[in-house]
């Protein structure tokens, strides 16, 4: 493990969501990061969780702008469900 910091992730994260597939994990170097948007779709802002399935590292981007038409978990129950299913993630701050 590299013990990366939040800032190390911000440096490599693509601005375009389509390019997450080709982004190498700053922690372990595996190719392809996952992401999920959360929030209040009505106002177009929320937060975005980004993680690596290989090493289970994750970062949480607050105040993320939610693009049109993207899958965004707004419902509190759905958010809790997602968090339960991904409780193995290790959040980097
Ligand atoms: Zn990784």
mmCIF file of N, CA, C and O and ligand atoms in Angstrom:
data_model
loop_
_atom_site.group_PDB
_atom_site.id
_atom_site.type_symbol
_atom_site.label_atom_id
_atom_site.label_comp_id
_atom_site.label_asym_id
_atom_site.label_seq_id
_atom_site.Cartn_x
_atom_site.Cartn_y
_atom_site.Cartn_z
ATOM 1 N N UNK A 1 0.822 -1.209 0.000
ATOM 2 C CA UNK A 1 0.000 0.000 0.000
ATOM 3 C C UNK A 1 0.863 1.269 0.000
ATOM 4 O O UNK A 1 1.893 1.315 0.648
ATOM 5 N N UNK A 2 0.389 2.245 -0.678
ATOM 6 C CA UNK A 2 1.120 3.494 -0.811
ATOM 7 C C UNK A 2 0.826 4.500 0.293
ATOM 8 O O UNK A 2 1.557 5.446 0.491
ATOM 9 N N UNK A 3 -0.296 4.306 0.958
ATOM 10 C CA UNK A 3 -0.773 5.298 1.922
ATOM 11 C C UNK A 3 -0.905 6.682 1.299
ATOM 12 O O UNK A 3 -0.320 7.654 1.758
ATOM 13 N N UNK A 4 -1.648 6.718 0.238
ATOM 14 C CA UNK A 4 -1.879 7.976 -0.447
ATOM 15 C C UNK A 4 -2.747 8.898 0.397
ATOM 16 O O UNK A 4 -3.459 8.455 1.290
ATOM 17 N N UNK A 5 -2.679 10.151 0.073
ATOM 18 C CA UNK A 5 -3.514 11.142 0.728
ATOM 19 C C UNK A 5 -4.583 11.627 -0.264
ATOM 20 O O UNK A 5 -4.474 11.423 -1.456
ATOM 21 N N UNK A 6 -5.569 12.272 0.303
ATOM 22 C CA UNK A 6 -6.679 12.804 -0.481
ATOM 23 C C UNK A 6 -6.190 13.607 -1.682
ATOM 24 O O UNK A 6 -6.661 13.440 -2.798
ATOM 25 N N UNK A 7 -5.203 14.442 -1.418
ATOM 26 C CA UNK A 7 -4.688 15.329 -2.468
ATOM 27 C C UNK A 7 -4.068 14.534 -3.615
ATOM 28 O O UNK A 7 -4.144 14.925 -4.775
ATOM 29 N N UNK A 8 -3.475 13.375 -3.313
ATOM 30 C CA UNK A 8 -2.882 12.532 -4.352
ATOM 31 C C UNK A 8 -3.961 12.026 -5.306
ATOM 32 O O UNK A 8 -3.720 11.851 -6.499
ATOM 33 N N UNK A 9 -5.121 11.782 -4.770
ATOM 34 C CA UNK A 9 -6.234 11.323 -5.607
ATOM 35 C C UNK A 9 -6.745 12.460 -6.483
ATOM 36 O O UNK A 9 -6.974 12.289 -7.667
ATOM 37 N N UNK A 10 -6.903 13.623 -5.870
ATOM 38 C CA UNK A 10 -7.429 14.763 -6.625
ATOM 39 C C UNK A 10 -6.552 15.076 -7.832
ATOM 40 O O UNK A 10 -7.038 15.488 -8.877
ATOM 41 N N UNK A 11 -5.256 14.840 -7.682
ATOM 42 C CA UNK A 11 -4.316 15.153 -8.763
ATOM 43 C C UNK A 11 -4.537 14.273 -9.987
ATOM 44 O O UNK A 11 -4.276 14.691 -11.109
ATOM 45 N N UNK A 12 -4.956 13.031 -9.780
ATOM 46 C CA UNK A 12 -5.050 12.100 -10.914
ATOM 47 C C UNK A 12 -6.471 11.882 -11.421
ATOM 48 O O UNK A 12 -6.662 11.319 -12.497
ATOM 49 N N UNK A 13 -7.466 12.295 -10.671
ATOM 50 C CA UNK A 13 -8.842 12.023 -11.088
ATOM 51 C C UNK A 13 -9.185 12.786 -12.353
ATOM 52 O O UNK A 13 -8.898 13.979 -12.468
ATOM 53 N N UNK A 14 -9.787 12.094 -13.320
ATOM 54 C CA UNK A 14 -10.158 12.750 -14.575
ATOM 55 C C UNK A 14 -11.326 13.719 -14.375
ATOM 56 O O UNK A 14 -12.141 13.528 -13.464
ATOM 57 N N UNK A 15 -11.385 14.735 -15.194
ATOM 58 C CA UNK A 15 -12.508 15.667 -15.126
ATOM 59 C C UNK A 15 -13.718 15.089 -15.850
ATOM 60 O O UNK A 15 -14.847 15.457 -15.571
ATOM 61 N N UNK A 16 -13.463 14.171 -16.755
ATOM 62 C CA UNK A 16 -14.526 13.559 -17.537
ATOM 63 C C UNK A 16 -14.849 12.175 -16.964
ATOM 64 O O UNK A 16 -13.979 11.318 -16.858
ATOM 65 N N UNK A 17 -16.113 11.953 -16.605
ATOM 66 C CA UNK A 17 -16.513 10.681 -16.004
ATOM 67 C C UNK A 17 -16.224 9.483 -16.902
ATOM 68 O O UNK A 17 -16.012 8.380 -16.423
ATOM 69 N N UNK A 18 -16.222 9.707 -18.214
ATOM 70 C CA UNK A 18 -15.994 8.603 -19.150
ATOM 71 C C UNK A 18 -14.578 8.056 -19.053
ATOM 72 O O UNK A 18 -14.288 6.961 -19.528
ATOM 73 N N UNK A 19 -13.706 8.825 -18.436
ATOM 74 C CA UNK A 19 -12.300 8.416 -18.397
ATOM 75 C C UNK A 19 -11.894 7.723 -17.093
ATOM 76 O O UNK A 19 -10.730 7.400 -16.898
ATOM 77 N N UNK A 20 -12.865 7.483 -16.207
ATOM 78 C CA UNK A 20 -12.546 6.782 -14.965
ATOM 79 C C UNK A 20 -12.072 5.356 -15.224
ATOM 80 O O UNK A 20 -11.289 4.794 -14.485
ATOM 81 N N UNK A 21 -12.595 4.772 -16.322
ATOM 82 C CA UNK A 21 -12.209 3.410 -16.696
ATOM 83 C C UNK A 21 -10.723 3.286 -16.979
ATOM 84 O O UNK A 21 -10.134 2.235 -16.784
ATOM 85 N N UNK A 22 -10.138 4.358 -17.467
ATOM 86 C CA UNK A 22 -8.736 4.300 -17.862
ATOM 87 C C UNK A 22 -7.817 5.006 -16.868
ATOM 88 O O UNK A 22 -6.643 5.221 -17.133
ATOM 89 N N UNK A 23 -8.381 5.355 -15.706
ATOM 90 C CA UNK A 23 -7.590 6.039 -14.688
ATOM 91 C C UNK A 23 -6.973 5.015 -13.733
ATOM 92 O O UNK A 23 -7.668 4.138 -13.220
ATOM 93 N N UNK A 24 -5.678 5.122 -13.515
ATOM 94 C CA UNK A 24 -5.005 4.198 -12.607
ATOM 95 C C UNK A 24 -5.225 4.634 -11.157
ATOM 96 O O UNK A 24 -5.167 5.821 -10.840
ATOM 97 N N UNK A 25 -5.449 3.689 -10.317
ATOM 98 C CA UNK A 25 -5.638 3.968 -8.888
ATOM 99 C C UNK A 25 -4.340 4.522 -8.309
ATOM 100 O O UNK A 25 -3.293 3.910 -8.463
ATOM 101 N N UNK A 26 -4.393 5.664 -7.640
ATOM 102 C CA UNK A 26 -3.179 6.238 -7.070
ATOM 103 C C UNK A 26 -2.618 5.390 -5.927
ATOM 104 O O UNK A 26 -1.441 5.487 -5.597
ATOM 105 N N UNK A 27 -3.445 4.563 -5.360
ATOM 106 C CA UNK A 27 -3.012 3.739 -4.225
ATOM 107 C C UNK A 27 -2.269 2.474 -4.678
ATOM 108 O O UNK A 27 -1.185 2.197 -4.223
ATOM 109 N N UNK A 28 -2.896 1.722 -5.600
ATOM 110 C CA UNK A 28 -2.314 0.420 -5.967
ATOM 111 C C UNK A 28 -1.939 0.308 -7.443
ATOM 112 O O UNK A 28 -1.337 -0.671 -7.854
ATOM 113 N N UNK A 29 -2.318 1.286 -8.247
ATOM 114 C CA UNK A 29 -1.941 1.285 -9.652
ATOM 115 C C UNK A 29 -2.871 0.500 -10.569
ATOM 116 O O UNK A 29 -2.675 0.468 -11.777
ATOM 117 N N UNK A 30 -3.882 -0.135 -10.018
ATOM 118 C CA UNK A 30 -4.840 -0.876 -10.849
ATOM 119 C C UNK A 30 -5.588 0.078 -11.762
ATOM 120 O O UNK A 30 -5.906 1.201 -11.376
ATOM 121 N N UNK A 31 -5.894 -0.406 -12.941
ATOM 122 C CA UNK A 31 -6.576 0.435 -13.918
ATOM 123 C C UNK A 31 -8.090 0.381 -13.728
ATOM 124 O O UNK A 31 -8.676 -0.697 -13.611
ATOM 125 N N UNK A 32 -8.693 1.548 -13.706
ATOM 126 C CA UNK A 32 -10.147 1.622 -13.635
ATOM 127 C C UNK A 32 -10.664 1.918 -12.246
ATOM 128 O O UNK A 32 -10.501 1.135 -11.326
ATOM 129 N N UNK A 33 -11.247 3.092 -12.107
ATOM 130 C CA UNK A 33 -11.860 3.476 -10.834
ATOM 131 C C UNK A 33 -13.370 3.513 -11.000
ATOM 132 O O UNK A 33 -13.877 3.766 -12.086
ATOM 133 N N UNK A 34 -14.076 3.282 -9.904
ATOM 134 C CA UNK A 34 -15.535 3.339 -9.914
ATOM 135 C C UNK A 34 -15.989 4.640 -9.250
ATOM 136 O O UNK A 34 -15.250 5.222 -8.457
ATOM 137 N N UNK A 35 -17.197 5.050 -9.556
ATOM 138 C CA UNK A 35 -17.721 6.236 -8.881
ATOM 139 C C UNK A 35 -19.228 6.146 -8.744
ATOM 140 O O UNK A 35 -19.891 5.407 -9.480
ATOM 141 N N UNK A 36 -19.739 6.867 -7.791
ATOM 142 C CA UNK A 36 -21.178 6.948 -7.595
ATOM 143 C C UNK A 36 -21.523 8.339 -7.064
ATOM 144 O O UNK A 36 -20.877 8.837 -6.155
ATOM 145 N N UNK A 37 -22.558 8.914 -7.673
ATOM 146 C CA UNK A 37 -23.017 10.223 -7.213
ATOM 147 C C UNK A 37 -24.109 10.069 -6.165
ATOM 148 O O UNK A 37 -24.921 9.145 -6.231
ATOM 149 N N UNK A 38 -24.104 10.986 -5.231
ATOM 150 C CA UNK A 38 -25.145 11.051 -4.211
ATOM 151 C C UNK A 38 -25.633 12.486 -4.128
ATOM 152 O O UNK A 38 -24.881 13.406 -4.443
ATOM 153 N N UNK A 39 -26.824 12.640 -3.635
ATOM 154 C CA UNK A 39 -27.201 14.010 -3.331
ATOM 155 C C UNK A 39 -28.620 14.374 -3.615
ATOM 156 O O UNK A 39 -29.517 13.541 -3.642
ATOM 157 N N UNK A 40 -28.779 15.646 -3.800
ATOM 158 C CA UNK A 40 -30.082 16.229 -4.044
ATOM 159 C C UNK A 40 -30.128 16.643 -5.501
ATOM 160 O O UNK A 40 -29.633 17.686 -5.876
ATOM 161 N N UNK A 41 -30.672 15.776 -6.296
ATOM 162 C CA UNK A 41 -30.660 15.978 -7.735
ATOM 163 C C UNK A 41 -31.307 17.308 -8.130
ATOM 164 O O UNK A 41 -30.899 17.946 -9.082
ATOM 165 N N UNK A 42 -32.298 17.701 -7.363
ATOM 166 C CA UNK A 42 -33.054 18.911 -7.684
ATOM 167 C C UNK A 42 -32.161 20.130 -7.842
ATOM 168 O O UNK A 42 -32.377 20.959 -8.708
ATOM 169 N N UNK A 43 -31.132 20.219 -6.969
ATOM 170 C CA UNK A 43 -30.288 21.399 -7.047
ATOM 171 C C UNK A 43 -29.011 21.134 -7.838
ATOM 172 O O UNK A 43 -28.209 22.033 -8.026
ATOM 173 N N UNK A 44 -28.820 19.902 -8.283
ATOM 174 C CA UNK A 44 -27.688 19.607 -9.155
ATOM 175 C C UNK A 44 -26.347 19.480 -8.461
ATOM 176 O O UNK A 44 -25.322 19.349 -9.109
ATOM 177 N N UNK A 45 -26.361 19.518 -7.116
ATOM 178 C CA UNK A 45 -25.112 19.350 -6.385
ATOM 179 C C UNK A 45 -25.247 18.244 -5.359
ATOM 180 O O UNK A 45 -26.346 17.954 -4.885
ATOM 181 N N UNK A 46 -24.141 17.630 -5.050
ATOM 182 C CA UNK A 46 -24.177 16.571 -4.056
ATOM 183 C C UNK A 46 -22.755 16.165 -3.752
ATOM 184 O O UNK A 46 -21.871 17.002 -3.671
ATOM 185 N N UNK A 47 -22.536 14.882 -3.629
ATOM 186 C CA UNK A 47 -21.180 14.413 -3.422
ATOM 187 C C UNK A 47 -20.955 13.171 -4.261
ATOM 188 O O UNK A 47 -21.900 12.562 -4.764
ATOM 189 N N UNK A 48 -19.701 12.828 -4.413
ATOM 190 C CA UNK A 48 -19.319 11.753 -5.322
ATOM 191 C C UNK A 48 -18.309 10.861 -4.615
ATOM 192 O O UNK A 48 -17.305 11.363 -4.098
ATOM 193 N N UNK A 49 -18.617 9.606 -4.579
ATOM 194 C CA UNK A 49 -17.706 8.632 -3.996
ATOM 195 C C UNK A 49 -16.936 7.964 -5.134
ATOM 196 O O UNK A 49 -17.540 7.538 -6.114
ATOM 197 N N UNK A 50 -15.621 7.921 -4.993
ATOM 198 C CA UNK A 50 -14.767 7.301 -6.004
ATOM 199 C C UNK A 50 -13.963 6.213 -5.317
ATOM 200 O O UNK A 50 -13.419 6.452 -4.239
ATOM 201 N N UNK A 51 -13.911 5.042 -5.932
ATOM 202 C CA UNK A 51 -13.169 3.974 -5.268
ATOM 203 C C UNK A 51 -12.529 3.022 -6.254
ATOM 204 O O UNK A 51 -12.838 3.015 -7.442
ATOM 205 N N UNK A 52 -11.620 2.223 -5.694
ATOM 206 C CA UNK A 52 -10.899 1.208 -6.459
ATOM 207 C C UNK A 52 -11.333 -0.155 -5.934
ATOM 208 O O UNK A 52 -11.245 -0.403 -4.734
ATOM 209 N N UNK A 53 -11.804 -1.017 -6.808
ATOM 210 C CA UNK A 53 -12.255 -2.343 -6.395
ATOM 211 C C UNK A 53 -11.095 -3.255 -6.013
ATOM 212 O O UNK A 53 -11.268 -4.214 -5.277
ATOM 213 N N UNK A 54 -9.908 -2.947 -6.526
ATOM 214 C CA UNK A 54 -8.763 -3.814 -6.274
ATOM 215 C C UNK A 54 -8.243 -3.674 -4.840
ATOM 216 O O UNK A 54 -8.023 -4.655 -4.150
ATOM 217 N N UNK A 55 -8.059 -2.447 -4.381
ATOM 218 C CA UNK A 55 -7.479 -2.249 -3.044
ATOM 219 C C UNK A 55 -8.475 -1.662 -2.063
ATOM 220 O O UNK A 55 -8.140 -1.456 -0.901
ATOM 221 N N UNK A 56 -9.710 -1.392 -2.524
ATOM 222 C CA UNK A 56 -10.810 -0.911 -1.665
ATOM 223 C C UNK A 56 -10.596 0.495 -1.116
ATOM 224 O O UNK A 56 -11.222 0.883 -0.139
ATOM 225 N N UNK A 57 -9.668 1.235 -1.707
ATOM 226 C CA UNK A 57 -9.471 2.609 -1.280
ATOM 227 C C UNK A 57 -10.553 3.480 -1.900
ATOM 228 O O UNK A 57 -11.011 3.215 -3.006
ATOM 229 N N UNK A 58 -10.942 4.529 -1.184
ATOM 230 C CA UNK A 58 -12.001 5.402 -1.682
ATOM 231 C C UNK A 58 -11.782 6.834 -1.227
ATOM 232 O O UNK A 58 -11.165 7.080 -0.191
ATOM 233 N N UNK A 59 -12.282 7.759 -2.027
ATOM 234 C CA UNK A 59 -12.310 9.155 -1.605
ATOM 235 C C UNK A 59 -13.713 9.698 -1.836
ATOM 236 O O UNK A 59 -14.431 9.258 -2.725
ATOM 237 N N UNK A 60 -14.060 10.657 -1.034
ATOM 238 C CA UNK A 60 -15.370 11.272 -1.118
ATOM 239 C C UNK A 60 -15.195 12.729 -1.527
ATOM 240 O O UNK A 60 -14.523 13.489 -0.841
ATOM 241 N N UNK A 61 -15.763 13.084 -2.667
ATOM 242 C CA UNK A 61 -15.666 14.461 -3.147
ATOM 243 C C UNK A 61 -16.947 15.192 -2.737
ATOM 244 O O UNK A 61 -18.030 14.870 -3.229
ATOM 245 N N UNK A 62 -16.824 16.145 -1.867
ATOM 246 C CA UNK A 62 -18.015 16.886 -1.469
ATOM 247 C C UNK A 62 -18.254 18.030 -2.444
ATOM 248 O O UNK A 62 -17.363 18.426 -3.189
ATOM 249 N N UNK A 63 -19.473 18.551 -2.443
ATOM 250 C CA UNK A 63 -19.856 19.632 -3.342
ATOM 251 C C UNK A 63 -19.572 19.291 -4.795
ATOM 252 O O UNK A 63 -19.040 20.107 -5.557
ATOM 253 N N UNK A 64 -19.899 18.067 -5.180
ATOM 254 C CA UNK A 64 -19.705 17.666 -6.571
ATOM 255 C C UNK A 64 -20.903 18.121 -7.389
ATOM 256 O O UNK A 64 -22.031 18.056 -6.933
ATOM 257 N N UNK A 65 -20.626 18.577 -8.587
ATOM 258 C CA UNK A 65 -21.712 18.941 -9.494
ATOM 259 C C UNK A 65 -22.239 17.656 -10.133
ATOM 260 O O UNK A 65 -21.460 16.848 -10.616
ATOM 261 N N UNK A 66 -23.536 17.472 -10.105
ATOM 262 C CA UNK A 66 -24.119 16.254 -10.651
ATOM 263 C C UNK A 66 -24.509 16.474 -12.109
ATOM 264 O O UNK A 66 -25.374 17.297 -12.400
ATOM 265 N N UNK A 67 -23.863 15.755 -13.016
ATOM 266 C CA UNK A 67 -24.174 15.939 -14.439
ATOM 267 C C UNK A 67 -25.597 15.479 -14.761
ATOM 268 O O UNK A 67 -26.158 14.647 -14.053
ATOM 269 N N UNK A 68 -26.131 16.010 -15.821
ATOM 270 C CA UNK A 68 -27.455 15.609 -16.302
ATOM 271 C C UNK A 68 -27.480 14.124 -16.631
ATOM 272 O O UNK A 68 -26.543 13.597 -17.225
ATOM 273 N N UNK A 69 -28.554 13.452 -16.223
ATOM 274 C CA UNK A 69 -28.781 12.088 -16.660
ATOM 275 C C UNK A 69 -27.917 11.026 -16.000
ATOM 276 O O UNK A 69 -27.994 9.853 -16.345
ATOM 277 N N UNK A 70 -27.080 11.415 -15.039
ATOM 278 C CA UNK A 70 -26.203 10.449 -14.394
ATOM 279 C C UNK A 70 -26.967 9.711 -13.290
ATOM 280 O O UNK A 70 -27.945 10.238 -12.754
ATOM 281 N N UNK A 71 -26.537 8.504 -12.982
ATOM 282 C CA UNK A 71 -27.151 7.763 -11.887
ATOM 283 C C UNK A 71 -26.738 8.391 -10.560
ATOM 284 O O UNK A 71 -25.581 8.380 -10.192
ATOM 285 N N UNK A 72 -27.720 8.950 -9.873
ATOM 286 C CA UNK A 72 -27.441 9.643 -8.619
ATOM 287 C C UNK A 72 -28.395 9.125 -7.548
ATOM 288 O O UNK A 72 -29.607 9.105 -7.754
ATOM 289 N N UNK A 73 -27.846 8.696 -6.421
ATOM 290 C CA UNK A 73 -28.689 8.197 -5.329
ATOM 291 C C UNK A 73 -29.165 9.379 -4.489
ATOM 292 O O UNK A 73 -28.392 10.031 -3.817
ATOM 293 N N UNK A 74 -30.431 9.652 -4.566
ATOM 294 C CA UNK A 74 -31.015 10.789 -3.851
ATOM 295 C C UNK A 74 -31.744 10.312 -2.598
ATOM 296 O O UNK A 74 -31.649 10.918 -1.538
ATOM 297 N N UNK A 75 -32.416 9.193 -2.770
ATOM 298 C CA UNK A 75 -33.222 8.646 -1.699
ATOM 299 C C UNK A 75 -32.351 8.175 -0.514
ATOM 300 O O UNK A 75 -31.338 7.506 -0.719
ATOM 301 N N UNK A 76 -32.728 8.546 0.701
ATOM 302 C CA UNK A 76 -31.963 8.185 1.889
ATOM 303 C C UNK A 76 -31.835 6.685 2.079
ATOM 304 O O UNK A 76 -30.786 6.186 2.492
ATOM 305 N N UNK A 77 -32.896 5.973 1.759
ATOM 306 C CA UNK A 77 -32.859 4.520 1.901
ATOM 307 C C UNK A 77 -31.857 3.914 0.914
ATOM 308 O O UNK A 77 -31.065 3.042 1.266
ATOM 309 N N UNK A 78 -31.894 4.391 -0.322
ATOM 310 C CA UNK A 78 -30.951 3.892 -1.340
ATOM 311 C C UNK A 78 -29.509 4.203 -0.970
ATOM 312 O O UNK A 78 -28.597 3.413 -1.201
ATOM 313 N N UNK A 79 -29.305 5.371 -0.381
ATOM 314 C CA UNK A 79 -27.945 5.750 0.035
ATOM 315 C C UNK A 79 -27.448 4.829 1.140
ATOM 316 O O UNK A 79 -26.298 4.384 1.127
ATOM 317 N N UNK A 80 -28.334 4.537 2.098
ATOM 318 C CA UNK A 80 -27.967 3.647 3.204
ATOM 319 C C UNK A 80 -27.664 2.245 2.691
ATOM 320 O O UNK A 80 -26.712 1.593 3.134
ATOM 321 N N UNK A 81 -28.477 1.815 1.730
ATOM 322 C CA UNK A 81 -28.294 0.500 1.123
ATOM 323 C C UNK A 81 -26.931 0.416 0.431
ATOM 324 O O UNK A 81 -26.191 -0.545 0.584
ATOM 325 N N UNK A 82 -26.607 1.446 -0.329
ATOM 326 C CA UNK A 82 -25.330 1.493 -1.031
ATOM 327 C C UNK A 82 -24.168 1.450 -0.032
ATOM 328 O O UNK A 82 -23.212 0.695 -0.198
ATOM 329 N N UNK A 83 -24.275 2.247 1.011
ATOM 330 C CA UNK A 83 -23.204 2.306 2.011
ATOM 331 C C UNK A 83 -23.015 0.961 2.699
ATOM 332 O O UNK A 83 -21.892 0.554 2.990
ATOM 333 N N UNK A 84 -24.118 0.272 2.940
ATOM 334 C CA UNK A 84 -24.035 -1.046 3.576
ATOM 335 C C UNK A 84 -23.320 -2.033 2.657
ATOM 336 O O UNK A 84 -22.501 -2.839 3.097
ATOM 337 N N UNK A 85 -23.625 -1.941 1.358
ATOM 338 C CA UNK A 85 -23.017 -2.851 0.390
ATOM 339 C C UNK A 85 -21.541 -2.538 0.146
ATOM 340 O O UNK A 85 -20.801 -3.363 -0.379
ATOM 341 N N UNK A 86 -21.140 -1.316 0.491
ATOM 342 C CA UNK A 86 -19.749 -0.913 0.240
ATOM 343 C C UNK A 86 -19.027 -0.569 1.525
ATOM 344 O O UNK A 86 -18.092 0.234 1.543
ATOM 345 N N UNK A 87 -19.431 -1.187 2.610
ATOM 346 C CA UNK A 87 -18.841 -0.881 3.915
ATOM 347 C C UNK A 87 -17.388 -1.328 4.011
ATOM 348 O O UNK A 87 -16.684 -0.965 4.934
ATOM 349 N N UNK A 88 -16.943 -2.138 3.020
ATOM 350 C CA UNK A 88 -15.557 -2.604 3.014
ATOM 351 C C UNK A 88 -14.587 -1.536 2.535
ATOM 352 O O UNK A 88 -13.375 -1.690 2.639
ATOM 353 N N UNK A 89 -15.114 -0.452 1.981
ATOM 354 C CA UNK A 89 -14.227 0.572 1.434
ATOM 355 C C UNK A 89 -13.487 1.314 2.546
ATOM 356 O O UNK A 89 -14.023 1.559 3.616
ATOM 357 N N UNK A 90 -12.247 1.655 2.243
ATOM 358 C CA UNK A 90 -11.411 2.382 3.190
ATOM 359 C C UNK A 90 -11.302 3.830 2.706
ATOM 360 O O UNK A 90 -10.664 4.116 1.689
ATOM 361 N N UNK A 91 -11.955 4.698 3.425
ATOM 362 C CA UNK A 91 -12.030 6.088 2.994
ATOM 363 C C UNK A 91 -10.751 6.848 3.328
ATOM 364 O O UNK A 91 -10.284 6.835 4.462
ATOM 365 N N UNK A 92 -10.209 7.482 2.297
ATOM 366 C CA UNK A 92 -8.983 8.272 2.457
ATOM 367 C C UNK A 92 -9.350 9.725 2.653
ATOM 368 O O UNK A 92 -10.172 10.259 1.903
ATOM 369 N N UNK A 93 -8.771 10.337 3.667
ATOM 370 C CA UNK A 93 -9.128 11.744 3.919
ATOM 371 C C UNK A 93 -7.888 12.632 3.895
ATOM 372 O O UNK A 93 -6.774 12.146 3.810
HETATM 373 ZN ZN1 LIG B 1 -6.401 0.592 -5.835
#
